[in-house]
CSV table of C-alpha atoms and ligand atoms in Angstrom, one decimal:
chain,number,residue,atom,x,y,z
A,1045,UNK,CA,11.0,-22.0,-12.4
A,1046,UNK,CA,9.7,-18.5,-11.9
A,1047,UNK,CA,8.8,-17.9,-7.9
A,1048,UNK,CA,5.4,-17.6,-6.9
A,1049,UNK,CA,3.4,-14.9,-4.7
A,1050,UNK,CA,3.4,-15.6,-1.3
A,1051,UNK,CA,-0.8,-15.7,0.0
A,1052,UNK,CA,-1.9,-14.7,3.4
A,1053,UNK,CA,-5.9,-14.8,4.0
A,1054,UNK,CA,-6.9,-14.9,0.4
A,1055,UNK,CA,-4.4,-11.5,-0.5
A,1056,UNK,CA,-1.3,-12.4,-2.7
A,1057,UNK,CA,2.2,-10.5,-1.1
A,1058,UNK,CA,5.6,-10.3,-2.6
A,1059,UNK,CA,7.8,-13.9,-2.2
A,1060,UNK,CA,10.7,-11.9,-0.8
A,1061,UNK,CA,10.6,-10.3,2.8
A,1062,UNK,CA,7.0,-11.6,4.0
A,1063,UNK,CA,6.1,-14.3,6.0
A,1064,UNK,CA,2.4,-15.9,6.5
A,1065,UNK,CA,2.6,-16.8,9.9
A,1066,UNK,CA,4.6,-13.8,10.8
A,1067,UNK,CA,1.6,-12.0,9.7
A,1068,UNK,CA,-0.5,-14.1,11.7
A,1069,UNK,CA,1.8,-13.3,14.8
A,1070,UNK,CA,1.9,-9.4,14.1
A,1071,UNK,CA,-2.1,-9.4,13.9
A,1072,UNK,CA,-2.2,-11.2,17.0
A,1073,UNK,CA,0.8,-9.0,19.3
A,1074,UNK,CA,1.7,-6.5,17.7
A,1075,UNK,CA,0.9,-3.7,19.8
A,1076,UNK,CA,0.1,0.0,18.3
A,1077,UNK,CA,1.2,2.5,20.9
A,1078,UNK,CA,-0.8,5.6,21.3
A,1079,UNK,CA,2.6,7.6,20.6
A,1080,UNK,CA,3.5,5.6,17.2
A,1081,UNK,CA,2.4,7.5,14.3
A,1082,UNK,CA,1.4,5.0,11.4
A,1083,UNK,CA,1.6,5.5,7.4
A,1084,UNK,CA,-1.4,3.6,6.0
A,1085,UNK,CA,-1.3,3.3,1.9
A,1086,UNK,CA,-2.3,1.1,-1.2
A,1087,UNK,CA,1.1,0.5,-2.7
A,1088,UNK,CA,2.1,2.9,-5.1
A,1089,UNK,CA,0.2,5.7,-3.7
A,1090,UNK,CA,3.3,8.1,-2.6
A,1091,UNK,CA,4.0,6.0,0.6
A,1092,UNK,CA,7.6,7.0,0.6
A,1093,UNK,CA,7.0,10.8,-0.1
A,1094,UNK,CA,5.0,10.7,3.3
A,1095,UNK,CA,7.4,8.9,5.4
A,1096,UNK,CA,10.2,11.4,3.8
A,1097,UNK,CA,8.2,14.4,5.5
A,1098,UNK,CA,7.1,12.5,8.8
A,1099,UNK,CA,10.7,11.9,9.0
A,1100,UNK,CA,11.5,15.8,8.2
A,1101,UNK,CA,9.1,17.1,10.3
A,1102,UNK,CA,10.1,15.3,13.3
A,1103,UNK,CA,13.9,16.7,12.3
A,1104,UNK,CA,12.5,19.9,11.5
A,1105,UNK,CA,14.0,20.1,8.2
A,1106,UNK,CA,17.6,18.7,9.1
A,1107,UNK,CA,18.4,15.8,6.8
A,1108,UNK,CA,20.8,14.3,8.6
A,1109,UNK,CA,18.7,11.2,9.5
A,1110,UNK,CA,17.3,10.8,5.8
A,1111,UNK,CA,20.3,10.5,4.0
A,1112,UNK,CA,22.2,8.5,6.5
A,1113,UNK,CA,19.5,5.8,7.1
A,1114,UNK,CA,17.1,3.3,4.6
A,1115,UNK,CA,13.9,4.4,4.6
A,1116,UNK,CA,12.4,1.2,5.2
A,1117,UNK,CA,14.6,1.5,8.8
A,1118,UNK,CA,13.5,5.1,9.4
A,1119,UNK,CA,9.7,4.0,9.6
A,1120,UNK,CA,9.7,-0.4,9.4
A,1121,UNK,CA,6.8,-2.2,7.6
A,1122,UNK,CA,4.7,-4.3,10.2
A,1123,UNK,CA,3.6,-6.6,7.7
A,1124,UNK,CA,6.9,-7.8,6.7
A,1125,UNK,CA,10.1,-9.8,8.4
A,1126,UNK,CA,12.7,-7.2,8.3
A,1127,UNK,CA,10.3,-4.5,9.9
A,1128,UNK,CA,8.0,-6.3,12.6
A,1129,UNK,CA,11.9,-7.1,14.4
A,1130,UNK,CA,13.2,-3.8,14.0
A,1131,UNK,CA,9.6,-2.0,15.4
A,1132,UNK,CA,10.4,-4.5,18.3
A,1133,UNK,CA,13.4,-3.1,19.5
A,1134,UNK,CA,12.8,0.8,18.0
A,1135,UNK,CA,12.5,3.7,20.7
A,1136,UNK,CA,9.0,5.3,21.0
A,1137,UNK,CA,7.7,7.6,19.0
A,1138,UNK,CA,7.6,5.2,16.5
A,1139,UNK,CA,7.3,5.7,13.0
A,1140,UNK,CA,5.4,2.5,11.3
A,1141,UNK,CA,4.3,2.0,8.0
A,1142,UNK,CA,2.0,-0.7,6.2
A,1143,UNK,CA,0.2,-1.5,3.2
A,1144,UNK,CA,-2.5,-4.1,5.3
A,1145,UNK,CA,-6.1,-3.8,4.7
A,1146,UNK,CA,-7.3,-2.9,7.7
A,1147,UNK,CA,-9.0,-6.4,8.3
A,1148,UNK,CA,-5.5,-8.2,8.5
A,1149,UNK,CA,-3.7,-5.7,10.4
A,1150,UNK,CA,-3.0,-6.2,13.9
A,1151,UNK,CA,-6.0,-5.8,15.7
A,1152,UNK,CA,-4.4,-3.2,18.2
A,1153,UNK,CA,-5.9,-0.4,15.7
A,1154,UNK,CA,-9.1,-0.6,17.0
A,1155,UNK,CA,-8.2,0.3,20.7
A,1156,UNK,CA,-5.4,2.5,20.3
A,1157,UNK,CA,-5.3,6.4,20.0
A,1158,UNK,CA,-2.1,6.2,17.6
A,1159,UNK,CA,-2.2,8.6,15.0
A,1160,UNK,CA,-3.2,6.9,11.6
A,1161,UNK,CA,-2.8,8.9,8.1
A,1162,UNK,CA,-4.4,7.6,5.4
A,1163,UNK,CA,-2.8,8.4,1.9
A,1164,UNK,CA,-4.9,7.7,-1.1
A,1165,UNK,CA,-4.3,8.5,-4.9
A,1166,UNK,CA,-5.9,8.3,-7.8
A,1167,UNK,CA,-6.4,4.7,-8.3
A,1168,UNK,CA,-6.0,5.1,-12.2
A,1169,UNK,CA,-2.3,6.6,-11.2
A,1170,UNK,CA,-1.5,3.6,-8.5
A,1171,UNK,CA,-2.7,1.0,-11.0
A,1172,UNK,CA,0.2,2.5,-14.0
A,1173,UNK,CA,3.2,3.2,-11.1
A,1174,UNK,CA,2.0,-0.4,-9.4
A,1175,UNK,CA,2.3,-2.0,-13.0
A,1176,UNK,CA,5.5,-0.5,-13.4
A,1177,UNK,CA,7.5,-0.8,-10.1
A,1178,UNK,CA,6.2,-4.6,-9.9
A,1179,UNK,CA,7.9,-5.7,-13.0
A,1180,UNK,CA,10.7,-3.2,-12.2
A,1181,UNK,CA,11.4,-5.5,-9.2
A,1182,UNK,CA,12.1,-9.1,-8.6
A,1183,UNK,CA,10.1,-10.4,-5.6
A,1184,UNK,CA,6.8,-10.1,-7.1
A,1185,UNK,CA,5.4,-12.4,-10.3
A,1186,UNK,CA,5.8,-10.4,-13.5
A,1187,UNK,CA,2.8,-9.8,-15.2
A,1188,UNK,CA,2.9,-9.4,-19.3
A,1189,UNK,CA,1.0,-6.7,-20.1
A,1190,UNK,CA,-0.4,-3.2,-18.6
A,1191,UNK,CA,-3.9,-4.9,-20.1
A,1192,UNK,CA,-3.1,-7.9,-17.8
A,1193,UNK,CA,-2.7,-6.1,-14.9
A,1194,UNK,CA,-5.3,-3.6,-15.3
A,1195,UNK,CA,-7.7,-6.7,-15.1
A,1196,UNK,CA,-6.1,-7.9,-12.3
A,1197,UNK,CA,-6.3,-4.6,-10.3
A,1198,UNK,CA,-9.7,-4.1,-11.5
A,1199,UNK,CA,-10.7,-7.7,-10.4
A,1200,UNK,CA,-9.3,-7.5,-6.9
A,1201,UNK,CA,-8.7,-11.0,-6.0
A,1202,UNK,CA,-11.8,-13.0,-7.1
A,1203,UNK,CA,-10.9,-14.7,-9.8
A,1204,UNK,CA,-12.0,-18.4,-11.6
A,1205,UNK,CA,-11.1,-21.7,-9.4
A,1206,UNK,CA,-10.8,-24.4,-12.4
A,1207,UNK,CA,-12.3,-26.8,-10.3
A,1208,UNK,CA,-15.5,-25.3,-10.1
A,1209,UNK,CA,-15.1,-23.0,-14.0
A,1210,UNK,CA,-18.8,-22.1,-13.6
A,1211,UNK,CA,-18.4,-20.3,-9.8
A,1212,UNK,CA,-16.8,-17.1,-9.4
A,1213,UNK,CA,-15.6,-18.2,-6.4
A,1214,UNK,CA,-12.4,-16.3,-4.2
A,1215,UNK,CA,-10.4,-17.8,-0.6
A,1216,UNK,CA,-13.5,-15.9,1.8
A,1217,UNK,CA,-16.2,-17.7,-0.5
A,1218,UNK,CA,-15.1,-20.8,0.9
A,1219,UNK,CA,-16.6,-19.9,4.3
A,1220,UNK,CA,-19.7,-20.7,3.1
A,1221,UNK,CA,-19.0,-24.0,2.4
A,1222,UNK,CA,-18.6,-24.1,6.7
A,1223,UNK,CA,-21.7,-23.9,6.9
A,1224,UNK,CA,-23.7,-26.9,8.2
A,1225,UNK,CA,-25.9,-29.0,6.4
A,1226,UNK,CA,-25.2,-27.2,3.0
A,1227,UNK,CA,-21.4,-28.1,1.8
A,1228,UNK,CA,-19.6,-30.5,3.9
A,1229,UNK,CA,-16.0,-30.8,2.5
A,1230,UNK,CA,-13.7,-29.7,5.7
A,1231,UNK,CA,-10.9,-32.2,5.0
A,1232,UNK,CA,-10.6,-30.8,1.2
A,1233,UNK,CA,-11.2,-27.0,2.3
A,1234,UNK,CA,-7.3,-26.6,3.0
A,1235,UNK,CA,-6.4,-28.5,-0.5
A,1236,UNK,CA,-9.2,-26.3,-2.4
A,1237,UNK,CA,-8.0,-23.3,-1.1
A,1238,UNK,CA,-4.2,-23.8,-1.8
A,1239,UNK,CA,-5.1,-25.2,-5.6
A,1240,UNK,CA,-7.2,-21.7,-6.0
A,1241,UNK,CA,-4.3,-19.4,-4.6
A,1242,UNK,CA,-1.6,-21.5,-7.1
A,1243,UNK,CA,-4.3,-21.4,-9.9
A,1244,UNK,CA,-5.1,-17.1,-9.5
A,1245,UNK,CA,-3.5,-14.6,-10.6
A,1246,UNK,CA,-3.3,-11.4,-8.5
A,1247,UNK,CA,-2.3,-7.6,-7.9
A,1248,UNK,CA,-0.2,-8.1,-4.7
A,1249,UNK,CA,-1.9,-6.4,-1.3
A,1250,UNK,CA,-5.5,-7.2,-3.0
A,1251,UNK,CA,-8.2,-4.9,-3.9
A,1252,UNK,CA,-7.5,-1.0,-3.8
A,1253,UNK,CA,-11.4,-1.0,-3.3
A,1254,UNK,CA,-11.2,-2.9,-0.5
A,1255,UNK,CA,-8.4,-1.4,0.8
A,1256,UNK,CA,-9.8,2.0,0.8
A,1257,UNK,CA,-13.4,1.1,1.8
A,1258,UNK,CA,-11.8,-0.6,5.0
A,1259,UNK,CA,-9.5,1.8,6.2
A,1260,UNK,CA,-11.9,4.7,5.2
A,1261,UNK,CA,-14.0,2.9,8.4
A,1262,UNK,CA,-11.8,5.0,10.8
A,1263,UNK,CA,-12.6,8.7,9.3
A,1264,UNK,CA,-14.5,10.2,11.8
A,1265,UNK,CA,-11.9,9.6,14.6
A,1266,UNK,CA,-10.1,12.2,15.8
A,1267,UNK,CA,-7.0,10.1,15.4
A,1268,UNK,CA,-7.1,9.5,11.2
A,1269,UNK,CA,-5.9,11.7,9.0
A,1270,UNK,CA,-7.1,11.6,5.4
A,1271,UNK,CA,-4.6,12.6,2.8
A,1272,UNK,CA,-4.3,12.3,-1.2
A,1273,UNK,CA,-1.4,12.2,-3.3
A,1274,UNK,CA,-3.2,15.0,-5.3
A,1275,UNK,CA,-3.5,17.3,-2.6
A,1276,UNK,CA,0.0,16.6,-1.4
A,1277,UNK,CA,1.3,17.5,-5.1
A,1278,UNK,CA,-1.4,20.1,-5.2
A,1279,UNK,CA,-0.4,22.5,-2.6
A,1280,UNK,CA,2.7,20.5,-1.1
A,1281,UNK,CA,3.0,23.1,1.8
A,1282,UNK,CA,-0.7,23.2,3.3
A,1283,UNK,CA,-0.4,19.9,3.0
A,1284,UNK,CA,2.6,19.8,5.5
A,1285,UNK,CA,1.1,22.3,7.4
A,1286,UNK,CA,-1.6,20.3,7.6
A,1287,UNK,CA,0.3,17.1,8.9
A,1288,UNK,CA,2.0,19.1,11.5
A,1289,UNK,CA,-1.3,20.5,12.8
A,1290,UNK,CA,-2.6,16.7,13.1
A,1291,UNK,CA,0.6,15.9,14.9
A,1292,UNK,CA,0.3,18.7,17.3
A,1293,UNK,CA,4.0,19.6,16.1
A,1294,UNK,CA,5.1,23.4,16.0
A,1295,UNK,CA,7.8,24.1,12.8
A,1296,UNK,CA,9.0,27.8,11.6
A,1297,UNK,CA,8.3,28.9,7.9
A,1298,UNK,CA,11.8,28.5,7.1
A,1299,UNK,CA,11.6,24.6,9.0
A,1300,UNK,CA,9.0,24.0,6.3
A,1301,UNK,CA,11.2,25.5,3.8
A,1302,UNK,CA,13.5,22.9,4.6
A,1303,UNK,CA,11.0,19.7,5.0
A,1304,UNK,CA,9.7,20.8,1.2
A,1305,UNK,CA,12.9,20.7,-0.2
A,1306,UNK,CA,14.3,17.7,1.1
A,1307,UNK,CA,11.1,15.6,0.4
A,1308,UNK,CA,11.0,17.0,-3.1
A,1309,UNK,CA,11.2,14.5,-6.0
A,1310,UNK,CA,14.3,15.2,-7.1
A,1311,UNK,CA,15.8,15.2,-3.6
A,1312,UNK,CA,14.2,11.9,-2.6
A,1313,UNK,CA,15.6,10.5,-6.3
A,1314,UNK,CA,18.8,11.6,-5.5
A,1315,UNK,CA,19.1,10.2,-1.7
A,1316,UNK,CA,19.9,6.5,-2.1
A,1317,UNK,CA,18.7,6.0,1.5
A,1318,UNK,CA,15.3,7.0,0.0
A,1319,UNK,CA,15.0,5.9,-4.1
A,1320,UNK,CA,15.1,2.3,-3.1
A,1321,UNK,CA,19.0,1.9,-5.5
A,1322,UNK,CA,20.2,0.2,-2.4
A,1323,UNK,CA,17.7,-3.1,-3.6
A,1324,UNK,CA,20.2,-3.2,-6.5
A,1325,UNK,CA,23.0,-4.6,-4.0
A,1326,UNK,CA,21.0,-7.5,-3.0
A,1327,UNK,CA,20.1,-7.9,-6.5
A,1328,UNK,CA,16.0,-7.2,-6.2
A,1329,UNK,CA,15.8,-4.8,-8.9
A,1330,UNK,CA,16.0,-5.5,-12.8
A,1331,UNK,CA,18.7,-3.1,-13.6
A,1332,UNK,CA,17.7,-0.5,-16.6
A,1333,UNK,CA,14.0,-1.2,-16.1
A,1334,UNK,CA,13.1,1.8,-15.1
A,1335,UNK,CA,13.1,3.2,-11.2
A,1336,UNK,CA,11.4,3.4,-7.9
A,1337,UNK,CA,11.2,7.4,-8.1
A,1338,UNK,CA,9.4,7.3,-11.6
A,1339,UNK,CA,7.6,10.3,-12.7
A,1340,UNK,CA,6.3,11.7,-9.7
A,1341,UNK,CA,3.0,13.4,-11.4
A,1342,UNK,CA,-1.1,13.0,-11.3
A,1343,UNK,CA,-2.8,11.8,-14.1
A,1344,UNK,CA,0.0,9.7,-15.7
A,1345,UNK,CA,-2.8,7.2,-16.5
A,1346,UNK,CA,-4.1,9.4,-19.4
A,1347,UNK,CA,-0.7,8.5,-20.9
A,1348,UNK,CA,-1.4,4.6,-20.6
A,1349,UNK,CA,-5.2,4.0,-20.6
A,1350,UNK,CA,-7.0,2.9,-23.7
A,1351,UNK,CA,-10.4,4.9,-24.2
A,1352,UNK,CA,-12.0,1.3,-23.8
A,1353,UNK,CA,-9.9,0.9,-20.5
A,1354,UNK,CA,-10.5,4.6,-19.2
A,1355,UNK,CA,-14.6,4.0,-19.2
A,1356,UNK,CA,-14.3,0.5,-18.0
A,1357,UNK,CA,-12.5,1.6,-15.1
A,1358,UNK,CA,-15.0,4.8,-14.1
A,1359,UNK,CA,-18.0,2.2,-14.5
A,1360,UNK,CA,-16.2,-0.3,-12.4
A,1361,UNK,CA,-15.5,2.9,-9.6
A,1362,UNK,CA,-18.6,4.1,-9.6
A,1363,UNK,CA,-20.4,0.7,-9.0
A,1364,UNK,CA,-17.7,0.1,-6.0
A,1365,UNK,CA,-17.0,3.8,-4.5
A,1366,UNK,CA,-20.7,4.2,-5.2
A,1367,UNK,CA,-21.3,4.0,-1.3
A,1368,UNK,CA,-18.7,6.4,-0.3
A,1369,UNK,CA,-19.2,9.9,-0.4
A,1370,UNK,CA,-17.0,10.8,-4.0
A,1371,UNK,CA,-16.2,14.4,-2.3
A,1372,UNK,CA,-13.2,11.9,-0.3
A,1373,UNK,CA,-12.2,11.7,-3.8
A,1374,UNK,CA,-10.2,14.6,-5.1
A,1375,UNK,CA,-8.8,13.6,-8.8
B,2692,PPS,N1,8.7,13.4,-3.5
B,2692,PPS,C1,7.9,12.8,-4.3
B,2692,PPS,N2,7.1,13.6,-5.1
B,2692,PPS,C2,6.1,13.1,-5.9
B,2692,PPS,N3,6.0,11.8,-6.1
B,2692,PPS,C3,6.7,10.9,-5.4
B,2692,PPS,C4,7.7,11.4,-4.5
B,2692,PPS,N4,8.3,10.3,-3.9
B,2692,PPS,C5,7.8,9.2,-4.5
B,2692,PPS,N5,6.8,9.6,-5.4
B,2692,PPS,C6,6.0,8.7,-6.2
B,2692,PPS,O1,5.2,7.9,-5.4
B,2692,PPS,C7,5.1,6.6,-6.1
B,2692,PPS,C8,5.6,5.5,-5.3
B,2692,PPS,O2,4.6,5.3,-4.3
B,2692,PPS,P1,4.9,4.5,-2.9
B,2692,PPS,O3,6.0,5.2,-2.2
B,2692,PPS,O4,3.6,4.4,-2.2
B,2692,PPS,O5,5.5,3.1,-3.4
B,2692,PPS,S1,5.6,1.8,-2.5
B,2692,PPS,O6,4.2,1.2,-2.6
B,2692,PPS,O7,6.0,2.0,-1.2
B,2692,PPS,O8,6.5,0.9,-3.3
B,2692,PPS,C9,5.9,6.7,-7.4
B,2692,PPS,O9,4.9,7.2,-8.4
B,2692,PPS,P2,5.1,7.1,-10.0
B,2692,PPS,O10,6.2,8.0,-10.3
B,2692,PPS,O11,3.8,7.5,-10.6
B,2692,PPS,O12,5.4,5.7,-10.3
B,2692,PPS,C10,6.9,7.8,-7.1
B,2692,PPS,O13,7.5,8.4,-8.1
């Protein structure tokens, strides 16, 4: 039998490495320091390609500490096992990284001065890496076909409960039936929930519209960075530049030199403590299915969308970005 997602508060996650109430825990405990300086992204949206220069920046260049240790150690996920022990027990400053929506990650955020970057990307380019790295590995349900998943991303996470075939109804609809005197079913709520999160079908880490909207809450504080993958390909140095100015960090020209080549593609695809090969030792990765350091380029998307799929997907932008100011978006 093929494993199933893992679901936390209505959002599907990978069945390797994450645990619900772990999640729970980390919302409720984990404390952000003000010196931590956190990686906030949308899977797929050049995540690791950040973490490379935080990590390269703080070395000034020296890449010592990126080819010696995992990624993934260098700067631990909250949300999953692995990484909420090892931010435990790391020295301050911290490095953290997550791919939460803002509602589910630990509620320090809102009372810390920690600096938060935010890296977006083109959601058209997220949805073709996502479709590709999620089938590429094995701790996340395969889908069948870029046309499946393109749905899926496009639908977030509400989709059809059979029980009720005529409601459009997701996990955060049920809160409605709490209400009194209108729905009364609290000793089924638990059972209705579960059969809906077996039933669905579901990009893991939920809606990239959500995601952004929530975490795009923060941009006025002096503390949040906002950053695009586009940009960051763009003019890769300003862009360092620029993260070192928000850090309040001092490099030489010729320290940049050195961050910009050692966080280049084909440095971070040849560093196995950064290209994610090591997952092929514990068996996680479907070997000759492609790899984690894929293309590395904007606009792949106008490789893989259908005409029908490209204006479906600006409707479907414009009707939920519409509230946002579209200059945040640069592609
Ligand atoms: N150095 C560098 N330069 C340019 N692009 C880079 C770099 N490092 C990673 N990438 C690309 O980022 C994509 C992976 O995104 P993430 O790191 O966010 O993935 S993950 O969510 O953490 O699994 C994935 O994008 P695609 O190539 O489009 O699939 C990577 O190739």
């Amino acid at each position: 039998m093929t494993q199933k997602n893992i679901w936390y508060e209505g959002i599907a996650f990978p069945f390797v490495g994450f645990n619900p109430e772990l999640m729970r825990k980390a919302y409720e405990e984990f404390v952000v320091n003000e010196e931590d300086v956190l990686t906030v992204t949308f899977p797929k949206s050049g995540t690791n390609w950040l973490i490379e220069i935080l990590c390269l920046i703080r070395s000034k260049g020296d890449a010592t500490q990126i080819q010696s240790v995992p990624i993934w150690v260098r700067s631990p996920w909250v949300e999953t096992v692995s990484g909420y022990e090892d931010l435990k027990t790391m020295e301050s400053p911290r490095l953290v990284s997550t791919h939460l929506p803002i509602h589910i990650f630990p509620k320090s955020i809102h009372t810390t001065k920690a600096k938060v970057i935010y890296l977006m990307r083109n959601p058209r380019d997220v949805l073709v890496s996502g479709y590709y790295f999620w089938n590429y590995v094995k701790f996340v349900e395969n889908t069948k076909s870029l046309q499946e998943y393109f749905e899926l991303f496009l639908d977030g996470n509400v989709t059809h409960l059979p029980l009720f075939p005529c409601l459009d109804l997701g996990p955060r609809h049920f809160a409605f039936c709490r209400l009194p005197g209108l729905f009364q079913l609290p000793s089924i709520l638990p059972l209705l929930s579960k059969l809906h999160e077996e039933a669905q079908a579901s990009v893991v880490f939920g809606s990239w519209f959500d995601h952004v909207h929530g975490w795009l809450s923060l941009r006025d504080q002096k503390n949040f960075l906002l950053l695009s993958y586009e940009e960051l390909k763009q003019d890769t140095r300003s862009t360092i530049e620029k993260i070192c100015h928000f850090l309040g960090e001092k490099l030489e020209p010729e320290e940049i030199n050195l961050v910009l080549k050692n966080s280049s593609f084909q440095a971070m695809k040849e560093n196995k403590m950064s290209n994610y090969s090591l997952l092929s030792e514990v068996d996680l990765i479907h070997e000759g299915h492609g790899s984690f350091m894929r293309k590395g380029i904007s606009g792949d998307w106008k490789n893989h969308f259908t005409v029908t799929q490209a204006e479906k997907f600006d409707k479907v932008f414009k009707e939920k970005m519409a509230d946002l100011p579209q200059e945040l978006f640069p592609w």
